[in-house]
Coordinates of C-alpha atoms and ligand atoms in Angstrom, one line a residue:
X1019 CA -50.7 -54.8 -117.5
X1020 CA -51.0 -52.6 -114.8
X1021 CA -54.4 -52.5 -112.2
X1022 CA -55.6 -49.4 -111.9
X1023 CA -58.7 -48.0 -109.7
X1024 CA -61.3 -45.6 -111.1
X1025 CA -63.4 -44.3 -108.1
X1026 CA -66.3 -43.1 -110.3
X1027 CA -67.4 -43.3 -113.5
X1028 CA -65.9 -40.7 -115.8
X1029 CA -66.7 -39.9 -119.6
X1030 CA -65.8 -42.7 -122.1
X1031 CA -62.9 -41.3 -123.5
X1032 CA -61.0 -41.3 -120.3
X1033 CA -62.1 -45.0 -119.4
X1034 CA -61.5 -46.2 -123.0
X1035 CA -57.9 -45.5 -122.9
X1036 CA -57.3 -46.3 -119.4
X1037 CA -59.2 -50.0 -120.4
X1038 CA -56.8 -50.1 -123.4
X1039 CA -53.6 -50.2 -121.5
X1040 CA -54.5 -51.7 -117.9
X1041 CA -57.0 -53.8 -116.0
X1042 CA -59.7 -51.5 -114.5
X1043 CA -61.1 -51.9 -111.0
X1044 CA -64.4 -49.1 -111.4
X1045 CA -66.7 -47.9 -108.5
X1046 CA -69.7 -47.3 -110.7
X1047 CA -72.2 -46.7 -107.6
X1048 CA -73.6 -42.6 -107.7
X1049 CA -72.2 -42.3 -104.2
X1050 CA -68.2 -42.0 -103.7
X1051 CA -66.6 -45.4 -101.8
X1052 CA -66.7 -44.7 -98.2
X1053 CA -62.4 -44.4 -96.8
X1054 CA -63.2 -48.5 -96.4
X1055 CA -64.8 -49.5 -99.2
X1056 CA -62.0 -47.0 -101.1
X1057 CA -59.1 -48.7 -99.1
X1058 CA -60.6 -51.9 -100.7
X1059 CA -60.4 -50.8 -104.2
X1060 CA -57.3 -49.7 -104.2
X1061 CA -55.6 -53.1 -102.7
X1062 CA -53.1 -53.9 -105.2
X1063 CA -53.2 -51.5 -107.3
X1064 CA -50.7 -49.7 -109.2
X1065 CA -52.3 -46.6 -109.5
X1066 CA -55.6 -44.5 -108.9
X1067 CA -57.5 -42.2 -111.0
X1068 CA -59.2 -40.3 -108.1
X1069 CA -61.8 -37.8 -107.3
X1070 CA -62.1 -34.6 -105.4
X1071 CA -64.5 -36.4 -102.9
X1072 CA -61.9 -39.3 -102.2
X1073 CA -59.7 -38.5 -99.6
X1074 CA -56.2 -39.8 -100.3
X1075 CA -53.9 -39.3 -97.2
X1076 CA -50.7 -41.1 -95.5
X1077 CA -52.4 -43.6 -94.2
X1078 CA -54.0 -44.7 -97.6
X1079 CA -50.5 -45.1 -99.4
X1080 CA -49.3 -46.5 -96.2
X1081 CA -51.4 -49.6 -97.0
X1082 CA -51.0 -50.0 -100.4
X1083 CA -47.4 -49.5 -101.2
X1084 CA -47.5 -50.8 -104.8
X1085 CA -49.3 -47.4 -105.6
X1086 CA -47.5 -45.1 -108.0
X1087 CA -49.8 -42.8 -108.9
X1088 CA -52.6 -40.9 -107.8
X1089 CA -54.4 -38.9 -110.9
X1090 CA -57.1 -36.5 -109.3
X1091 CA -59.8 -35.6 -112.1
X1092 CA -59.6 -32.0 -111.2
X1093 CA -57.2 -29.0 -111.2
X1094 CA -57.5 -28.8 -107.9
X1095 CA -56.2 -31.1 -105.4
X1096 CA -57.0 -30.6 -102.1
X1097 CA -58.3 -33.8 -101.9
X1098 CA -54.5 -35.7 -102.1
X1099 CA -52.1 -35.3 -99.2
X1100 CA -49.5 -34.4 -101.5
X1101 CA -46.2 -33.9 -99.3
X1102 CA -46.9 -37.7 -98.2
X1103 CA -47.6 -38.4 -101.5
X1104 CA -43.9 -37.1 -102.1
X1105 CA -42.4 -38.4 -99.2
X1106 CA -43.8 -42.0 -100.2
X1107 CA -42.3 -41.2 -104.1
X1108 CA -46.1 -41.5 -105.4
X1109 CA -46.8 -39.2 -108.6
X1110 CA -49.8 -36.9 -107.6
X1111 CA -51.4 -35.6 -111.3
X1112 CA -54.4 -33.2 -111.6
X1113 CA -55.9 -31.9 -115.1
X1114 CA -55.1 -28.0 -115.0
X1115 CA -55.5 -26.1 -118.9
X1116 CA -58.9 -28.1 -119.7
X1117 CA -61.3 -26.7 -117.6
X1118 CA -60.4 -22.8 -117.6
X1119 CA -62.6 -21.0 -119.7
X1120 CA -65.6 -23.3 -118.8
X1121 CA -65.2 -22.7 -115.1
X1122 CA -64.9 -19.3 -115.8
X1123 CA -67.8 -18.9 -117.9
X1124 CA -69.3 -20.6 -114.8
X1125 CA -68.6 -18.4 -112.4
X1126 CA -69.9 -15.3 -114.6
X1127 CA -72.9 -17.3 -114.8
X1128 CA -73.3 -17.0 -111.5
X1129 CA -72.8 -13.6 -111.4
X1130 CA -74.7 -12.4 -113.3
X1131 CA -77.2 -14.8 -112.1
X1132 CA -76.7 -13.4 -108.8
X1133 CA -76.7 -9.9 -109.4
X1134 CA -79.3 -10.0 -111.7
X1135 CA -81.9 -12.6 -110.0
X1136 CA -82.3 -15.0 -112.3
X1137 CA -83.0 -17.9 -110.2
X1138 CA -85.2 -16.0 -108.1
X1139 CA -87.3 -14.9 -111.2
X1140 CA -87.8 -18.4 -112.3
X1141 CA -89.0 -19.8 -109.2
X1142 CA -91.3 -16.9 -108.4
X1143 CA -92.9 -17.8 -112.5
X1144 CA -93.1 -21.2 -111.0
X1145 CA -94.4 -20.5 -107.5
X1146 CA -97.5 -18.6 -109.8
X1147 CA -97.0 -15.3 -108.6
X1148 CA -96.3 -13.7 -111.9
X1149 CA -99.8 -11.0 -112.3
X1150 CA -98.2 -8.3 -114.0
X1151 CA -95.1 -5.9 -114.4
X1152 CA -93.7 -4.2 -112.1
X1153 CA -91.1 -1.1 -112.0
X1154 CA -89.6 -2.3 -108.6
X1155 CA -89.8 -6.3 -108.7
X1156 CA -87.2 -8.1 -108.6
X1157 CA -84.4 -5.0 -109.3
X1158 CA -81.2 -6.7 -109.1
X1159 CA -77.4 -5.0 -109.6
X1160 CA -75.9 -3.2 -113.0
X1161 CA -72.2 -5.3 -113.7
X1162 CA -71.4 -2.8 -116.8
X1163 CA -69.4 -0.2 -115.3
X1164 CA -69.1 -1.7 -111.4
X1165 CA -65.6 -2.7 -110.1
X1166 CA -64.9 -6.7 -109.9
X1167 CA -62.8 -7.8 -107.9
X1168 CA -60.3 -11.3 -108.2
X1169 CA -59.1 -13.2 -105.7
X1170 CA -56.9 -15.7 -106.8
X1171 CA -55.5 -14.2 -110.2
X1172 CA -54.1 -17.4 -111.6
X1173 CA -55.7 -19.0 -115.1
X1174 CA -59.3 -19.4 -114.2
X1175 CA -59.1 -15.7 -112.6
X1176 CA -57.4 -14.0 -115.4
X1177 CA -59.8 -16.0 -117.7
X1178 CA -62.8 -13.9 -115.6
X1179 CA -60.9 -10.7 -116.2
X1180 CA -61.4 -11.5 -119.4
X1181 CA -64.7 -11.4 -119.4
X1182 CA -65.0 -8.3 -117.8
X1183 CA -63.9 -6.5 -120.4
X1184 CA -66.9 -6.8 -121.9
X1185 CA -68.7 -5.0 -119.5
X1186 CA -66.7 -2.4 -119.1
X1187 CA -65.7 -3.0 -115.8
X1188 CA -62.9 -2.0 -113.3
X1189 CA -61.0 -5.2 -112.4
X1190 CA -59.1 -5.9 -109.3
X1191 CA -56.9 -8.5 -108.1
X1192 CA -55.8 -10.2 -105.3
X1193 CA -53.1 -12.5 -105.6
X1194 CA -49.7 -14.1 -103.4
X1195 CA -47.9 -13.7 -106.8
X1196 CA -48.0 -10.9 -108.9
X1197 CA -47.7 -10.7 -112.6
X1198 CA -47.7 -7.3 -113.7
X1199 CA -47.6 -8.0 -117.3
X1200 CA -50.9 -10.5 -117.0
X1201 CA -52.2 -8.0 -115.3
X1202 CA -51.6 -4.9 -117.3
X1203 CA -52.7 -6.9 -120.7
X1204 CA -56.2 -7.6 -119.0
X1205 CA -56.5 -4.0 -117.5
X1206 CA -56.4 -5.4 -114.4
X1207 CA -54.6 -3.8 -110.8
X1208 CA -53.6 -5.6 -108.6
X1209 CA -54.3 -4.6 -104.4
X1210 CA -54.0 -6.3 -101.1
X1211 CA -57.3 -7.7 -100.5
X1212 CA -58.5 -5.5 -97.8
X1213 CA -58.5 -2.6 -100.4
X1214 CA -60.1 -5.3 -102.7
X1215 CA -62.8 -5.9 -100.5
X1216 CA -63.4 -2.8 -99.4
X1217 CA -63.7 -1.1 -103.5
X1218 CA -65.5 -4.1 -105.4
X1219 CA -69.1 -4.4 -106.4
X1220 CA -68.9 -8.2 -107.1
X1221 CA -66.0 -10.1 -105.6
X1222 CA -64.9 -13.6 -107.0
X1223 CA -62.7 -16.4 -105.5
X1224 CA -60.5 -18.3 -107.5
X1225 CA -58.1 -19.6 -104.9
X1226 CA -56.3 -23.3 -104.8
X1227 CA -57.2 -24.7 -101.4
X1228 CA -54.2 -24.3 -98.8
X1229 CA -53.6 -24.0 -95.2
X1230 CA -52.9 -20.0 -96.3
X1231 CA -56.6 -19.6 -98.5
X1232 CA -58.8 -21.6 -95.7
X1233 CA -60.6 -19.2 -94.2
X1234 CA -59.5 -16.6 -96.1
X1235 CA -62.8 -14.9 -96.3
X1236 CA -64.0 -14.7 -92.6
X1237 CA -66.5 -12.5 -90.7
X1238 CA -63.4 -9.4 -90.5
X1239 CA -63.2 -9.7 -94.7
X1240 CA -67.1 -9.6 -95.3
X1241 CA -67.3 -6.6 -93.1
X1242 CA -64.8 -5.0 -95.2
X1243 CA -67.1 -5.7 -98.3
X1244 CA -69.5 -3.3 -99.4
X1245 CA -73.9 -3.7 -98.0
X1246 CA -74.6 -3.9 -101.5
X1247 CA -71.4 -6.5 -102.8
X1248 CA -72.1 -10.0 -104.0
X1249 CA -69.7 -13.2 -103.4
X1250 CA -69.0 -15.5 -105.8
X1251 CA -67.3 -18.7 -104.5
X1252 CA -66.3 -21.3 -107.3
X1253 CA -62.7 -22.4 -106.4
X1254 CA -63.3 -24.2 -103.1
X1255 CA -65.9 -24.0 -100.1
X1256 CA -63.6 -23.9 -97.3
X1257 CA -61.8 -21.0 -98.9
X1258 CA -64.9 -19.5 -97.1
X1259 CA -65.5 -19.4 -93.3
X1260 CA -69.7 -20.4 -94.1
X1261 CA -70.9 -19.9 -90.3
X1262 CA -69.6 -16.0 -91.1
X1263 CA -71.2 -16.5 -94.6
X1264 CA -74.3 -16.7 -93.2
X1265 CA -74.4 -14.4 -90.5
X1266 CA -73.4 -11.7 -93.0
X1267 CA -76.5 -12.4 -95.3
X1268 CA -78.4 -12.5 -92.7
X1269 CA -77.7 -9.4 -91.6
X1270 CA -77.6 -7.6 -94.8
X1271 CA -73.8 -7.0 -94.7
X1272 CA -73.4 -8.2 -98.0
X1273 CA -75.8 -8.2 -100.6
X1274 CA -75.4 -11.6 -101.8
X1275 CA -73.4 -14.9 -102.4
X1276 CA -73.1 -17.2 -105.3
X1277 CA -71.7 -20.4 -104.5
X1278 CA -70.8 -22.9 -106.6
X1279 CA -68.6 -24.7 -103.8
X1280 CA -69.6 -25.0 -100.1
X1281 CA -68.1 -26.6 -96.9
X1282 CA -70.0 -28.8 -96.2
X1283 CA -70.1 -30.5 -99.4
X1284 CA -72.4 -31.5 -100.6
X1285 CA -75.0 -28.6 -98.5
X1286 CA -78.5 -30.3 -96.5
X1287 CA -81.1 -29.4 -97.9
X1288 CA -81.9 -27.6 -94.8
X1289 CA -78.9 -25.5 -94.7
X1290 CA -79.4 -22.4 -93.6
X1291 CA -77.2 -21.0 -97.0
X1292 CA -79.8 -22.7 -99.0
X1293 CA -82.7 -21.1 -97.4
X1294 CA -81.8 -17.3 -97.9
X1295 CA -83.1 -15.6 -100.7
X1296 CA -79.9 -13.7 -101.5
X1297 CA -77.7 -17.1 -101.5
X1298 CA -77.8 -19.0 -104.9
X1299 CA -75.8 -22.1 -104.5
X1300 CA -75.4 -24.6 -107.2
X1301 CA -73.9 -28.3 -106.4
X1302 CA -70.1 -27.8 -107.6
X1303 CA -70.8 -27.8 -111.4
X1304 CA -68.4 -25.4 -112.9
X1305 CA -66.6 -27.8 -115.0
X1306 CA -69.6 -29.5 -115.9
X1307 CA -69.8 -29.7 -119.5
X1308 CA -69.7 -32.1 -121.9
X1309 CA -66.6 -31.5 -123.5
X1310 CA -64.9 -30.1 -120.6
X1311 CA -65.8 -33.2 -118.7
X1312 CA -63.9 -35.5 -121.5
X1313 CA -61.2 -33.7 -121.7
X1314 CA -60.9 -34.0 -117.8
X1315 CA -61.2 -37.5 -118.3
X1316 CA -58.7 -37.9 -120.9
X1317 CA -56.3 -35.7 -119.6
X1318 CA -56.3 -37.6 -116.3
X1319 CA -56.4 -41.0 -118.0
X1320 CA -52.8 -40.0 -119.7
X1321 CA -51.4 -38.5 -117.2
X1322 CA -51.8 -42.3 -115.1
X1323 CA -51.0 -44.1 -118.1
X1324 CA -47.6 -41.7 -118.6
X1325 CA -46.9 -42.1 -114.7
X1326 CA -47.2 -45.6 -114.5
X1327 CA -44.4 -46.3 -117.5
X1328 CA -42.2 -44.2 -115.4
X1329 CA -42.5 -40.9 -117.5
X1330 CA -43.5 -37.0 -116.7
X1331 CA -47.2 -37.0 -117.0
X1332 CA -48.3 -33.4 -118.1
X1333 CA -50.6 -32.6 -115.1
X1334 CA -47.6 -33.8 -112.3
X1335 CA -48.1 -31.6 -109.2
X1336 CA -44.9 -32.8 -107.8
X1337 CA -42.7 -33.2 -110.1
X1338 CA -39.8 -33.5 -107.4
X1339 CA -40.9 -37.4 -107.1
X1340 CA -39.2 -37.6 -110.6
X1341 CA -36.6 -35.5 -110.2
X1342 CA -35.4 -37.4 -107.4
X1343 CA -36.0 -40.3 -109.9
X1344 CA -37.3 -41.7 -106.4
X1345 CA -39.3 -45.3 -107.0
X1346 CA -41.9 -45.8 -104.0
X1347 CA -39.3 -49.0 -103.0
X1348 CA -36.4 -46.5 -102.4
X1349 CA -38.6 -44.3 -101.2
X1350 CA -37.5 -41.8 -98.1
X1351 CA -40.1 -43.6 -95.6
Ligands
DGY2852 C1 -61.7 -28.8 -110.1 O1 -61.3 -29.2 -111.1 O2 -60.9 -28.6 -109.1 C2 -63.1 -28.5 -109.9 O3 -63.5 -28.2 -108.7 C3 -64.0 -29.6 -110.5 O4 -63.8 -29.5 -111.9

């Protein structure tokens, strides 16, 4: 049987299999393994199901060269230095399909949350300043109608375009690869960002974290956006440069920011984002639902299980390790 590492605890389903076919060594503390107490769970083992807060570099397959597999329990995987990874023949899997339409649900959620000040509402009930009705509290922004605009028009974006429809709305995208046909069956158009930026009402990021996207929305981008236009950020925080973030809420050159991701992660308490009345951030919960969690968990779980008797997993970012039919003991380091 093989030993496998588990850095959290995940939903049943996903640990049942995994327990079924290999001896599992689980962090179950709340708190992720600090990079030493990880290194020390991952001694001898033949593969990892890993987290986005787990840093897996080099230097970590570098000292435990009996690991095959890294599964990340996440579509995205930032976390994983895939092209060592690759050049060390380890399989790198993530769980893409099973968390779409929930993280896109998600970021409407904060949308509309943000544009229509939900959160804001409920904490003034609570804060007991509720004494009557008024025709100019809390007036937030009309989505039916306004012009959305998508950065990052891949499954979770097109998924939000989606959604749109609904309201009636113009939809814009922004995207390295362009697929007209997506596009034209979700009325959507695609534009280089700047024009994106500068025409949307409500802009969303759904972006895979990459040397290109870091950054990508900087002080030069928020100035393009409209006084009025609200963020949403729920693909990943660094996508976002937060220092600019800031300034431009403070200074009213944007109207607002959702965030369901933030760099840092997790955000002090005493952040400055988490202080200002038009920033709603959320602790990186778009995925978080019960059945979207299990299937996360499941889906990772196989795709280990399928790497670790030498078969395609179905969520292999680099499939090239296979292709090469590279083992990590013939390996190219
Ligand atoms: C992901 O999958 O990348 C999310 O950030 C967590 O579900």
């Amino acid at each position: 049987m093989p030993t496998v590492a588990v850095t959290r605890v995940i939903p049943e389903a996903g640990l049942d299999l995994l327990r079924a076919a290999a001896e599992v060594r689980l962090w179950d503390e709340d708190l992720p393994p600090s990079p030493e107490q990880l290194a020390a769970l991952l001694r001898g083992c033949d593969g990892a199901l890993t987290l986005l807060t787990d840093a897996i570099t080099g230097e970590t397959l570098d000292r435990e060269p009996g690991l095959k597999v890294i599964s990340n329990f996440a579509v995205g995987y930032d976390n994983v230095d895939v092209p060592a990874a690759t050049a060390r023949g380890v399989v790198v899997c993530n769980t893409p399909g099973v968390l779409t339409e929930t993280t896109a649900d998600f970021a409407w959620a904060l949308l509309m949350a943000s544009a229509r000040r939900v959160v804001e509402g409920a904490d003034y009930v609570r804060a007991g300043k509720w004494r009557t009705w008024g025709p100019t509290l809390l007036r937030g922004r009309d989505l039916t109608g306004a012009t959305l605009g998508i950065v990052g028009f891949g499954r979770i974006g097109r998924e939000v375009a989606k959604r749109a429809r609904g309201f009636e709305m113009t939809v814009l995208a922004f995207d390295e690869y362009e697929d007209e046909t997506a596009a034209r069956e979700l009325g959507a158009r695609y534009v280089p960002l700047d024009e994106l930026l500068g025409q949307a009402d409500f802009v969303t990021l759904h972006v895979a974290l990459t040397p290109e996207t870091e950054k990508l929305i900087g002080a030069r981008e928020l100035g393009l956006m409209k006084r009025e236009a609200i963020l949403v950020n729920a693909a990943r925080g660094p996508v976002v440069d937060t220092d600019a973030l800031v300034a431009a809420l403070r200074d009213g050159t944007i109207g607002g920011a959702a965030l369901d991701v933030t760099d840092p992660e997790p955000l002090p308490a005493d952040h400055p984002l988490v202080g200002l009345s038009n920033a709603l951030v959320v602790p990186h919960m778009a995925s978080a639902t019960h059945a979207t969690r299990d299937r996360m968990a499941v889906l990772a779980a196989e795709n280990l299980l399928t790497g670790l008797r030498g078969e395609r997993p179905a969520g292999i970012v680099n499939p090239e390790v296979l292709d090469r039919s590279s083992t990590r003991g013939q390996s190219d380091r």
